mmCIF file of C-alpha atoms and ligand atoms in Angstrom:
data_model
loop_
_atom_site.group_PDB
_atom_site.id
_atom_site.type_symbol
_atom_site.label_atom_id
_atom_site.label_comp_id
_atom_site.label_asym_id
_atom_site.label_seq_id
_atom_site.Cartn_x
_atom_site.Cartn_y
_atom_site.Cartn_z
ATOM 1 C CA UNK O 26 -20.729 -25.237 49.450
ATOM 2 C CA UNK O 27 -24.564 -25.857 48.490
ATOM 3 C CA UNK O 28 -24.874 -24.036 44.886
ATOM 4 C CA UNK O 29 -28.471 -23.157 43.858
ATOM 5 C CA UNK O 30 -29.190 -24.097 40.088
ATOM 6 C CA UNK O 31 -31.683 -21.541 38.424
ATOM 7 C CA UNK O 32 -33.173 -23.402 35.512
ATOM 8 C CA UNK O 33 -34.144 -20.267 33.060
ATOM 9 C CA UNK O 34 -36.812 -21.098 30.123
ATOM 10 C CA UNK O 35 -37.272 -17.371 29.451
ATOM 11 C CA UNK O 36 -36.981 -15.208 31.144
ATOM 12 C CA UNK O 37 -39.485 -13.688 33.839
ATOM 13 C CA UNK O 38 -38.976 -10.217 35.319
ATOM 14 C CA UNK O 39 -37.407 -11.125 39.400
ATOM 15 C CA UNK O 40 -36.596 -14.668 38.182
ATOM 16 C CA UNK O 41 -32.835 -13.340 38.372
ATOM 17 C CA UNK O 42 -32.290 -10.896 41.093
ATOM 18 C CA UNK O 43 -31.352 -13.567 43.451
ATOM 19 C CA UNK O 44 -28.689 -14.261 40.705
ATOM 20 C CA UNK O 45 -27.712 -10.454 40.939
ATOM 21 C CA UNK O 46 -27.912 -10.266 44.877
ATOM 22 C CA UNK O 47 -25.406 -12.967 45.160
ATOM 23 C CA UNK O 48 -23.753 -11.540 43.336
ATOM 24 C CA UNK O 49 -23.921 -7.826 44.254
ATOM 25 C CA UNK O 50 -22.530 -9.151 47.800
ATOM 26 C CA UNK O 51 -19.290 -10.624 46.446
ATOM 27 C CA UNK O 52 -20.537 -14.298 45.407
ATOM 28 C CA UNK O 53 -20.252 -15.834 42.573
ATOM 29 C CA UNK O 54 -22.423 -17.030 39.777
ATOM 30 C CA UNK O 55 -22.298 -19.069 36.051
ATOM 31 C CA UNK O 56 -24.948 -17.650 33.705
ATOM 32 C CA UNK O 57 -25.637 -17.943 29.998
ATOM 33 C CA UNK O 58 -24.105 -15.728 27.600
ATOM 34 C CA UNK O 59 -24.088 -15.896 23.420
ATOM 35 C CA UNK O 60 -20.682 -17.337 23.557
ATOM 36 C CA UNK O 61 -20.020 -19.758 26.458
ATOM 37 C CA UNK O 62 -21.081 -19.529 30.293
ATOM 38 C CA UNK O 63 -19.804 -17.004 32.368
ATOM 39 C CA UNK O 64 -18.299 -17.295 35.949
ATOM 40 C CA UNK O 65 -19.717 -13.798 37.614
ATOM 41 C CA UNK O 66 -17.559 -12.053 39.924
ATOM 42 C CA UNK O 67 -18.687 -7.878 40.671
ATOM 43 C CA UNK O 68 -15.473 -6.394 39.527
ATOM 44 C CA UNK O 69 -14.850 -4.385 42.176
ATOM 45 C CA UNK O 70 -14.956 -6.702 44.930
ATOM 46 C CA UNK O 71 -11.295 -8.577 45.112
ATOM 47 C CA UNK O 72 -11.442 -11.459 47.115
ATOM 48 C CA UNK O 73 -14.596 -12.695 44.658
ATOM 49 C CA UNK O 74 -12.547 -11.871 42.433
ATOM 50 C CA UNK O 75 -9.760 -14.288 43.935
ATOM 51 C CA UNK O 76 -12.173 -16.734 44.604
ATOM 52 C CA UNK O 77 -13.200 -17.251 40.174
ATOM 53 C CA UNK O 78 -8.860 -17.392 40.123
ATOM 54 C CA UNK O 79 -9.034 -20.207 42.180
ATOM 55 C CA UNK O 80 -12.336 -21.669 41.813
ATOM 56 C CA UNK O 81 -11.491 -22.388 38.286
ATOM 57 C CA UNK O 82 -7.807 -23.201 39.083
ATOM 58 C CA UNK O 83 -6.438 -20.483 37.112
ATOM 59 C CA UNK O 84 -3.671 -18.841 37.264
ATOM 60 C CA UNK O 85 -3.313 -15.074 38.049
ATOM 61 C CA UNK O 86 -1.896 -14.161 35.244
ATOM 62 C CA UNK O 87 -4.532 -14.273 32.833
ATOM 63 C CA UNK O 88 -6.475 -11.486 33.315
ATOM 64 C CA UNK O 89 -10.130 -11.105 32.979
ATOM 65 C CA UNK O 90 -12.959 -10.244 30.590
ATOM 66 C CA UNK O 91 -15.627 -7.071 32.008
ATOM 67 C CA UNK O 92 -18.956 -7.590 30.981
ATOM 68 C CA UNK O 93 -21.055 -4.335 30.807
ATOM 69 C CA UNK O 94 -25.262 -4.583 29.491
ATOM 70 C CA UNK O 95 -25.156 -0.488 28.575
ATOM 71 C CA UNK O 96 -22.653 1.928 27.319
ATOM 72 C CA UNK O 97 -22.922 4.202 30.903
ATOM 73 C CA UNK O 98 -21.327 1.748 32.207
ATOM 74 C CA UNK O 99 -18.078 1.579 30.127
ATOM 75 C CA UNK O 100 -16.930 4.567 31.457
ATOM 76 C CA UNK O 101 -16.811 3.388 34.772
ATOM 77 C CA UNK O 102 -13.752 0.935 33.132
ATOM 78 C CA UNK O 103 -11.943 2.090 30.596
ATOM 79 C CA UNK O 104 -9.875 5.727 29.745
ATOM 80 C CA UNK O 105 -10.149 6.431 27.090
ATOM 81 C CA UNK O 106 -12.101 5.499 23.595
ATOM 82 C CA UNK O 107 -10.878 5.313 19.911
ATOM 83 C CA UNK O 108 -12.900 6.170 16.997
ATOM 84 C CA UNK O 109 -11.681 2.885 15.888
ATOM 85 C CA UNK O 110 -13.669 1.120 19.177
ATOM 86 C CA UNK O 111 -16.534 3.294 18.355
ATOM 87 C CA UNK O 112 -17.408 1.688 14.962
ATOM 88 C CA UNK O 113 -16.650 -1.558 16.595
ATOM 89 C CA UNK O 114 -19.573 -1.311 19.275
ATOM 90 C CA UNK O 115 -22.329 0.547 16.899
ATOM 91 C CA UNK O 116 -21.563 -2.530 14.653
ATOM 92 C CA UNK O 117 -20.834 -5.673 17.478
ATOM 93 C CA UNK O 118 -22.547 -4.704 20.288
ATOM 94 C CA UNK O 119 -24.383 -6.219 22.045
ATOM 95 C CA UNK O 120 -22.327 -9.484 20.306
ATOM 96 C CA UNK O 121 -19.609 -11.861 20.805
ATOM 97 C CA UNK O 122 -16.997 -8.913 20.490
ATOM 98 C CA UNK O 123 -14.162 -8.034 23.515
ATOM 99 C CA UNK O 124 -12.451 -5.012 23.501
ATOM 100 C CA UNK O 125 -9.270 -3.944 24.667
ATOM 101 C CA UNK O 126 -8.782 -0.615 26.388
ATOM 102 C CA UNK O 127 -6.562 1.151 28.667
ATOM 103 C CA UNK O 128 -7.961 1.260 31.674
ATOM 104 C CA UNK O 129 -9.390 3.642 34.596
ATOM 105 C CA UNK O 130 -6.951 3.045 37.708
ATOM 106 C CA UNK O 131 -10.169 1.798 39.660
ATOM 107 C CA UNK O 132 -10.363 -1.278 37.787
ATOM 108 C CA UNK O 133 -8.549 -4.165 40.472
ATOM 109 C CA UNK O 134 -4.355 -5.978 38.822
ATOM 110 C CA UNK O 135 -6.807 -8.970 40.129
ATOM 111 C CA UNK O 136 -8.594 -8.236 36.881
ATOM 112 C CA UNK O 137 -5.865 -7.272 34.221
ATOM 113 C CA UNK O 138 -3.421 -9.617 35.872
ATOM 114 C CA UNK O 139 -1.442 -5.627 36.172
ATOM 115 C CA UNK O 140 -1.407 -5.201 32.412
ATOM 116 C CA UNK O 141 -2.583 -1.772 31.915
ATOM 117 C CA UNK O 142 -5.273 -2.570 29.583
ATOM 118 C CA UNK O 143 -8.918 -3.757 30.199
ATOM 119 C CA UNK O 144 -11.014 -6.183 28.143
ATOM 120 C CA UNK O 145 -14.296 -5.403 27.600
ATOM 121 C CA UNK O 146 -17.174 -7.111 26.272
ATOM 122 C CA UNK O 147 -21.583 -6.425 26.095
ATOM 123 C CA UNK O 148 -23.045 -9.713 25.567
ATOM 124 C CA UNK O 149 -26.036 -9.820 23.652
ATOM 125 C CA UNK O 150 -28.157 -12.903 25.171
ATOM 126 C CA UNK O 151 -31.230 -12.015 27.251
ATOM 127 C CA UNK O 152 -30.272 -14.023 30.551
ATOM 128 C CA UNK O 153 -26.551 -12.306 30.782
ATOM 129 C CA UNK O 154 -28.480 -9.005 29.710
ATOM 130 C CA UNK O 155 -31.142 -9.346 32.661
ATOM 131 C CA UNK O 156 -28.120 -10.126 35.023
ATOM 132 C CA UNK O 157 -26.098 -7.366 34.594
ATOM 133 C CA UNK O 158 -29.182 -4.586 34.527
ATOM 134 C CA UNK O 159 -30.410 -5.825 37.980
ATOM 135 C CA UNK O 160 -26.203 -6.159 39.399
ATOM 136 C CA UNK O 161 -25.827 -2.473 38.121
ATOM 137 C CA UNK O 162 -22.211 -3.089 38.411
ATOM 138 C CA UNK O 163 -19.438 -4.634 35.821
ATOM 139 C CA UNK O 164 -19.378 -8.643 36.220
ATOM 140 C CA UNK O 165 -15.692 -9.660 35.381
ATOM 141 C CA UNK O 166 -16.427 -13.351 34.180
ATOM 142 C CA UNK O 167 -13.937 -15.649 33.225
ATOM 143 C CA UNK O 168 -15.178 -19.297 30.981
ATOM 144 C CA UNK O 169 -17.156 -21.417 33.262
ATOM 145 C CA UNK O 170 -15.310 -24.435 33.365
ATOM 146 C CA UNK O 171 -11.967 -25.445 35.141
ATOM 147 C CA UNK O 172 -9.235 -24.311 33.721
ATOM 148 C CA UNK O 173 -7.973 -26.068 30.578
ATOM 149 C CA UNK O 174 -11.336 -27.973 30.294
ATOM 150 C CA UNK O 175 -13.684 -27.227 27.107
ATOM 151 C CA UNK O 176 -16.020 -24.175 27.740
ATOM 152 C CA UNK O 177 -18.469 -25.040 28.941
ATOM 153 C CA UNK O 178 -21.509 -24.389 26.658
ATOM 154 C CA UNK O 179 -24.398 -25.666 28.128
ATOM 155 C CA UNK O 180 -26.188 -26.293 32.121
ATOM 156 C CA UNK O 181 -24.645 -29.432 31.976
ATOM 157 C CA UNK O 182 -21.002 -28.731 31.327
ATOM 158 C CA UNK O 183 -21.213 -26.099 33.930
ATOM 159 C CA UNK O 184 -22.412 -28.514 36.707
ATOM 160 C CA UNK O 185 -20.147 -31.196 35.748
ATOM 161 C CA UNK O 186 -17.151 -28.300 36.514
ATOM 162 C CA UNK O 187 -18.270 -26.133 39.510
ATOM 163 C CA UNK O 188 -21.204 -28.047 41.497
ATOM 164 C CA UNK O 189 -20.647 -27.536 45.072
ATOM 165 C CA UNK O 190 -18.001 -24.942 44.431
ATOM 166 C CA UNK O 191 -20.291 -21.752 43.966
ATOM 167 C CA UNK O 192 -22.476 -20.160 44.898
ATOM 168 C CA UNK O 193 -25.717 -20.406 41.997
ATOM 169 C CA UNK O 194 -25.632 -21.606 38.432
ATOM 170 C CA UNK O 195 -28.292 -20.080 35.713
ATOM 171 C CA UNK O 196 -29.005 -23.162 33.435
ATOM 172 C CA UNK O 197 -30.793 -21.595 30.122
ATOM 173 C CA UNK O 198 -29.636 -24.721 27.962
ATOM 174 C CA UNK O 199 -27.241 -24.048 24.747
ATOM 175 C CA UNK O 200 -25.401 -21.040 24.030
ATOM 176 C CA UNK O 201 -26.059 -20.150 20.663
ATOM 177 C CA UNK O 202 -22.807 -19.791 19.154
ATOM 178 C CA UNK O 203 -20.506 -22.142 21.370
ATOM 179 C CA UNK O 204 -17.149 -20.291 21.368
ATOM 180 C CA UNK O 205 -15.579 -17.553 23.164
ATOM 181 C CA UNK O 206 -16.014 -14.357 21.919
ATOM 182 C CA UNK O 207 -13.799 -12.276 19.602
ATOM 183 C CA UNK O 208 -10.382 -10.493 21.771
ATOM 184 C CA UNK O 209 -9.701 -7.706 19.087
ATOM 185 C CA UNK O 210 -6.409 -5.138 20.471
ATOM 186 C CA UNK O 211 -6.867 -1.944 19.633
ATOM 187 C CA UNK O 212 -3.823 -0.790 21.790
ATOM 188 C CA UNK O 213 -1.169 -0.930 18.930
ATOM 189 C CA UNK O 214 0.208 0.314 15.928
ATOM 190 C CA UNK O 215 -2.840 -1.737 13.926
ATOM 191 C CA UNK O 216 -5.778 -3.120 15.047
ATOM 192 C CA UNK O 217 -4.775 -7.402 15.708
ATOM 193 C CA UNK O 218 -7.330 -10.245 16.836
ATOM 194 C CA UNK O 219 -5.945 -12.168 20.155
ATOM 195 C CA UNK O 220 -8.671 -14.918 19.796
ATOM 196 C CA UNK O 221 -10.536 -15.588 17.047
ATOM 197 C CA UNK O 222 -14.001 -16.128 17.255
ATOM 198 C CA UNK O 223 -17.238 -15.944 15.260
ATOM 199 C CA UNK O 224 -16.534 -12.402 14.529
ATOM 200 C CA UNK O 225 -13.979 -12.959 11.918
ATOM 201 C CA UNK O 226 -11.393 -10.513 10.185
ATOM 202 C CA UNK O 227 -13.258 -10.157 7.453
ATOM 203 C CA UNK O 228 -16.575 -8.513 9.440
ATOM 204 C CA UNK O 229 -13.957 -6.090 11.323
ATOM 205 C CA UNK O 230 -11.587 -5.289 8.591
ATOM 206 C CA UNK O 231 -14.589 -3.643 6.397
ATOM 207 C CA UNK O 232 -15.816 -1.561 9.770
ATOM 208 C CA UNK O 233 -12.116 -0.646 10.373
ATOM 209 C CA UNK O 234 -10.766 0.076 6.750
ATOM 210 C CA UNK O 235 -7.813 -1.473 7.459
ATOM 211 C CA UNK O 236 -6.138 -4.615 7.424
ATOM 212 C CA UNK O 237 -6.823 -6.256 11.030
ATOM 213 C CA UNK O 238 -3.494 -8.781 12.252
ATOM 214 C CA UNK O 239 -3.750 -11.938 13.335
ATOM 215 C CA UNK O 240 -1.971 -13.196 16.550
ATOM 216 C CA UNK O 241 -0.506 -16.093 15.809
ATOM 217 C CA UNK O 242 -0.753 -17.917 19.172
ATOM 218 C CA UNK O 243 2.912 -19.010 18.818
ATOM 219 C CA UNK O 244 4.602 -15.775 20.984
ATOM 220 C CA UNK O 245 4.462 -18.244 24.230
ATOM 221 C CA UNK O 246 6.807 -16.594 26.195
ATOM 222 C CA UNK O 247 5.427 -12.871 25.568
ATOM 223 C CA UNK O 248 1.507 -13.785 25.144
ATOM 224 C CA UNK O 249 -0.566 -11.120 23.678
ATOM 225 C CA UNK O 250 -3.662 -12.421 25.156
ATOM 226 C CA UNK O 251 -1.952 -14.237 28.229
ATOM 227 C CA UNK O 252 -4.548 -16.925 27.961
ATOM 228 C CA UNK O 253 -3.175 -17.763 24.707
ATOM 229 C CA UNK O 254 -0.137 -19.769 26.374
ATOM 230 C CA UNK O 255 -1.918 -22.550 28.369
ATOM 231 C CA UNK O 256 -3.026 -25.824 26.789
ATOM 232 C CA UNK O 257 -6.635 -25.318 26.790
ATOM 233 C CA UNK O 258 -9.922 -26.939 26.196
ATOM 234 C CA UNK O 259 -8.664 -30.042 26.289
ATOM 235 C CA UNK O 260 -10.682 -33.638 27.164
ATOM 236 C CA UNK O 261 -8.660 -36.017 29.141
ATOM 237 C CA UNK O 262 -7.691 -38.544 25.932
ATOM 238 C CA UNK O 263 -4.616 -36.831 24.219
ATOM 239 C CA UNK O 264 -5.711 -35.607 20.847
ATOM 240 C CA UNK O 265 -4.447 -35.472 17.086
ATOM 241 C CA UNK O 266 -5.446 -32.813 14.624
ATOM 242 C CA UNK O 267 -5.035 -33.353 11.076
ATOM 243 C CA UNK O 268 -4.753 -30.674 8.635
ATOM 244 C CA UNK O 269 -4.431 -30.240 5.217
ATOM 245 C CA UNK O 270 -6.422 -31.774 2.129
ATOM 246 C CA UNK O 271 -9.968 -33.589 2.896
ATOM 247 C CA UNK O 272 -9.653 -36.859 1.696
ATOM 248 C CA UNK O 273 -6.065 -37.602 2.313
ATOM 249 C CA UNK O 274 -7.013 -36.858 5.726
ATOM 250 C CA UNK O 275 -9.606 -39.532 5.490
ATOM 251 C CA UNK O 276 -6.807 -41.920 4.398
ATOM 252 C CA UNK O 277 -4.598 -40.953 6.875
ATOM 253 C CA UNK O 278 -7.038 -41.045 10.043
ATOM 254 C CA UNK O 279 -8.129 -44.256 8.372
ATOM 255 C CA UNK O 280 -4.768 -45.309 7.904
ATOM 256 C CA UNK O 281 -3.663 -45.208 11.609
ATOM 257 C CA UNK O 282 -7.296 -46.291 13.150
ATOM 258 C CA UNK O 283 -6.264 -50.062 10.955
ATOM 259 C CA UNK O 284 -3.365 -49.702 13.563
ATOM 260 C CA UNK O 285 -5.249 -49.774 16.426
ATOM 261 C CA UNK O 286 -3.967 -51.844 19.750
ATOM 262 C CA UNK O 287 -7.155 -54.299 20.493
ATOM 263 C CA UNK O 288 -9.475 -52.789 23.262
ATOM 264 C CA UNK O 289 -8.320 -49.327 22.447
ATOM 265 C CA UNK O 290 -11.168 -46.959 22.371
ATOM 266 C CA UNK O 291 -9.942 -44.491 19.437
ATOM 267 C CA UNK O 292 -13.012 -41.696 18.917
ATOM 268 C CA UNK O 293 -12.640 -39.469 15.448
ATOM 269 C CA UNK O 294 -14.584 -36.651 15.004
ATOM 270 C CA UNK O 295 -15.437 -35.685 11.101
ATOM 271 C CA UNK O 296 -17.354 -33.377 9.236
ATOM 272 C CA UNK O 297 -20.807 -34.863 8.182
ATOM 273 C CA UNK O 298 -19.717 -35.711 4.429
ATOM 274 C CA UNK O 299 -17.306 -37.876 5.737
ATOM 275 C CA UNK O 300 -18.808 -39.714 9.379
ATOM 276 C CA UNK O 301 -19.296 -42.499 6.844
ATOM 277 C CA UNK O 302 -15.469 -42.941 5.235
ATOM 278 C CA UNK O 303 -14.459 -43.888 8.870
ATOM 279 C CA UNK O 304 -13.786 -47.388 9.572
ATOM 280 C CA UNK O 305 -13.835 -47.366 13.217
ATOM 281 C CA UNK O 306 -16.985 -47.855 16.254
ATOM 282 C CA UNK O 307 -17.160 -44.387 16.973
ATOM 283 C CA UNK O 308 -17.472 -41.608 14.740
ATOM 284 C CA UNK O 309 -18.887 -37.910 15.899
ATOM 285 C CA UNK O 310 -20.327 -35.636 13.275
ATOM 286 C CA UNK O 311 -18.487 -32.184 13.910
ATOM 287 C CA UNK O 312 -21.357 -30.687 11.520
ATOM 288 C CA UNK O 313 -21.319 -29.658 7.366
ATOM 289 C CA UNK O 314 -17.869 -28.731 6.109
ATOM 290 C CA UNK O 315 -19.144 -25.267 4.275
ATOM 291 C CA UNK O 316 -20.610 -24.906 8.242
ATOM 292 C CA UNK O 317 -18.382 -23.782 10.341
ATOM 293 C CA UNK O 318 -20.578 -21.688 12.425
ATOM 294 C CA UNK O 319 -22.382 -25.891 13.191
ATOM 295 C CA UNK O 320 -19.165 -27.114 14.333
ATOM 296 C CA UNK O 321 -18.740 -24.317 16.641
ATOM 297 C CA UNK O 322 -21.538 -24.483 18.331
ATOM 298 C CA UNK O 323 -21.287 -28.547 18.329
ATOM 299 C CA UNK O 324 -16.989 -28.539 19.580
ATOM 300 C CA UNK O 325 -16.849 -28.497 22.841
ATOM 301 C CA UNK O 326 -19.866 -30.885 24.144
ATOM 302 C CA UNK O 327 -17.575 -32.797 21.463
ATOM 303 C CA UNK O 328 -15.417 -33.187 23.230
ATOM 304 C CA UNK O 329 -16.320 -32.929 26.612
ATOM 305 C CA UNK O 330 -18.802 -36.583 25.263
ATOM 306 C CA UNK O 331 -15.187 -38.059 24.663
ATOM 307 C CA UNK O 332 -14.215 -37.794 28.273
ATOM 308 C CA UNK O 333 -17.731 -39.572 29.070
ATOM 309 C CA UNK O 334 -17.151 -41.927 26.587
ATOM 310 C CA UNK O 335 -13.544 -42.925 28.068
ATOM 311 C CA UNK O 336 -11.957 -42.325 24.950
ATOM 312 C CA UNK O 337 -8.047 -43.393 25.067
ATOM 313 C CA UNK O 338 -7.076 -41.135 21.869
ATOM 314 C CA UNK O 339 -9.096 -38.155 19.774
ATOM 315 C CA UNK O 340 -8.597 -37.769 16.306
ATOM 316 C CA UNK O 341 -9.915 -35.212 14.228
ATOM 317 C CA UNK O 342 -10.709 -33.902 10.757
ATOM 318 C CA UNK O 343 -9.135 -30.187 10.865
ATOM 319 C CA UNK O 344 -11.943 -27.872 8.816
ATOM 320 C CA UNK O 345 -10.400 -25.168 5.899
ATOM 321 C CA UNK O 346 -9.161 -21.746 8.525
ATOM 322 C CA UNK O 347 -11.193 -19.519 7.133
ATOM 323 C CA UNK O 348 -13.975 -16.853 8.712
ATOM 324 C CA UNK O 349 -15.612 -18.428 11.539
ATOM 325 C CA UNK O 350 -13.529 -21.942 10.691
ATOM 326 C CA UNK O 351 -10.345 -19.907 11.969
ATOM 327 C CA UNK O 352 -11.815 -19.863 15.314
ATOM 328 C CA UNK O 353 -12.868 -23.554 15.184
ATOM 329 C CA UNK O 354 -9.162 -24.558 14.234
ATOM 330 C CA UNK O 355 -8.044 -22.383 17.350
ATOM 331 C CA UNK O 356 -9.684 -24.037 19.811
ATOM 332 C CA UNK O 357 -8.362 -27.400 18.444
ATOM 333 C CA UNK O 358 -4.582 -26.373 18.160
ATOM 334 C CA UNK O 359 -5.065 -26.139 21.841
ATOM 335 C CA UNK O 360 -6.782 -28.764 22.823
ATOM 336 C CA UNK O 361 -4.541 -31.195 20.217
ATOM 337 C CA UNK O 362 -1.258 -29.484 22.276
ATOM 338 C CA UNK O 363 0.297 -28.851 19.206
ATOM 339 C CA UNK O 364 0.231 -32.516 18.111
ATOM 340 C CA UNK O 365 -1.248 -31.204 15.371
ATOM 341 C CA UNK O 366 -0.362 -33.627 12.402
ATOM 342 C CA UNK O 367 -0.409 -31.660 8.087
ATOM 343 C CA UNK O 368 -1.616 -34.279 4.727
ATOM 344 C CA UNK O 369 -1.714 -32.349 2.437
HETATM 345 O O1 TXA B 631 -17.242 -15.291 25.291
HETATM 346 C C1 TXA B 631 -16.254 -14.774 25.788
HETATM 347 O O2 TXA B 631 -15.268 -14.416 25.915
HETATM 348 C C2 TXA B 631 -16.267 -15.842 27.613
HETATM 349 C C3 TXA B 631 -18.092 -15.168 28.128
HETATM 350 C C4 TXA B 631 -17.922 -15.972 29.647
HETATM 351 O O3 TXA B 631 -17.758 -13.978 27.582
HETATM 352 N N1 TXA B 631 -15.788 -15.420 28.188
HETATM 353 C C5 TXA B 631 -14.314 -15.838 28.776
HETATM 354 O O4 TXA B 631 -13.457 -15.363 29.526
HETATM 355 O O5 TXA B 631 -13.887 -16.752 27.304
HETATM 356 P P1 TXA B 631 -12.057 -15.803 29.729
HETATM 357 O O6 TXA B 631 -11.343 -15.435 30.713
HETATM 358 O O7 TXA B 631 -12.367 -17.469 29.311
HETATM 359 O O8 TXA B 631 -11.053 -15.765 28.205
HETATM 360 C C6 TXA B 631 -10.794 -14.351 28.610
HETATM 361 C C7 TXA B 631 -9.290 -14.021 27.211
HETATM 362 C C8 TXA B 631 -8.529 -14.583 27.623
HETATM 363 O O9 TXA B 631 -7.513 -15.347 26.779
HETATM 364 C C9 TXA B 631 -7.281 -13.934 28.123
HETATM 365 O O10 TXA B 631 -6.070 -13.651 27.937
HETATM 366 C C10 TXA B 631 -8.171 -12.065 27.098
HETATM 367 O O11 TXA B 631 -9.447 -12.962 27.199
HETATM 368 N N2 TXA B 631 -7.624 -11.372 28.838
HETATM 369 C C11 TXA B 631 -8.647 -10.601 29.338
HETATM 370 N N3 TXA B 631 -7.692 -9.009 29.559
HETATM 371 C C12 TXA B 631 -7.057 -9.445 28.371
HETATM 372 C C13 TXA B 631 -6.459 -7.939 27.951
HETATM 373 N N4 TXA B 631 -6.161 -6.750 29.164
HETATM 374 N N5 TXA B 631 -5.254 -7.870 27.391
HETATM 375 C C14 TXA B 631 -4.855 -9.442 26.724
HETATM 376 N N6 TXA B 631 -5.969 -9.745 26.291
HETATM 377 C C15 TXA B 631 -6.601 -10.009 27.558
HETATM 378 MG MG1 MG B 632 -11.423 -19.980 29.247
#
């Protein structure tokens, strides 16, 4: 298939009309959001939805998020909106918060993987908003990467994964947040974060006025966000994540580097404060320790860069599991596939 690449600096009226036309006629369009790029299909066209799963190689039991640009669209897809949801919408939409609602009957089981709930978000990225407005129909969109790969945070990442497989890729440069939206379920007794993101637990608790739980991600057999059970966000080379005391992490990584076999390409991802301390040829800068939002915006690009370097092994310095750092650590643990060394 011929993929049209549409480069957009600042959208002018009409630029996105062809993209909206492709979606309306059942085609697939990759588009930027403030979190990561999404692979869009209209929510009410089952063949188009099935193509999304096929193109990504995504397991059918991992449901999709529906994207809307206006609150008027919410009533088409959800059957009720709780007062708690209303408060969160008021405060965080448009923005990187996905909420789980009871679904309306017309939402296809292909979208929800047979669950009785549906995930919805209203992105704040101007290109996403304009595309959704012109399309006029809610758009289902998982991240626009091949399943299991790091999510795409710039146009080049999407082109690498999906060129020749979908009708259009809209390239509007890097995504500001760089990790996927916070997914919050209000379906149970207590609000629970199914996937941490740049909207933090503390921010949600402030608005809701009560504690918010965080899914451990260890519910492998009965995961709450079905996507959590798969190995995710992973580059080709095995990843080892080091968590604990920052000083000891540097020592432990250097100890392993000293044991390196000749010719083996080990890539270290370290914080700005520590990159000078690693005794290695390849050391990449995650960003400053106290600025997890910068690390979040770099992380997927760095993981993909490790593939370009043909790394044999990747050693990553963990950061504090707090605030936006929780989202970063969550993705790194998944990239490591459980290969986490605690050095506290
Ligand atoms: O930032 C984002 O959310 C990006 C952009 C493109 O909007 N999208 C994204 O989609 O990350 P995806 O498909 O890669 O991740 C969707 C997550 C998965 O973990 C999935 O299991 C969960 O949302 N999810 C979707 N519907 C759900 C539901 N009804 N109940 C629980 N979890 C759900
Ligand atoms: Mg994804």
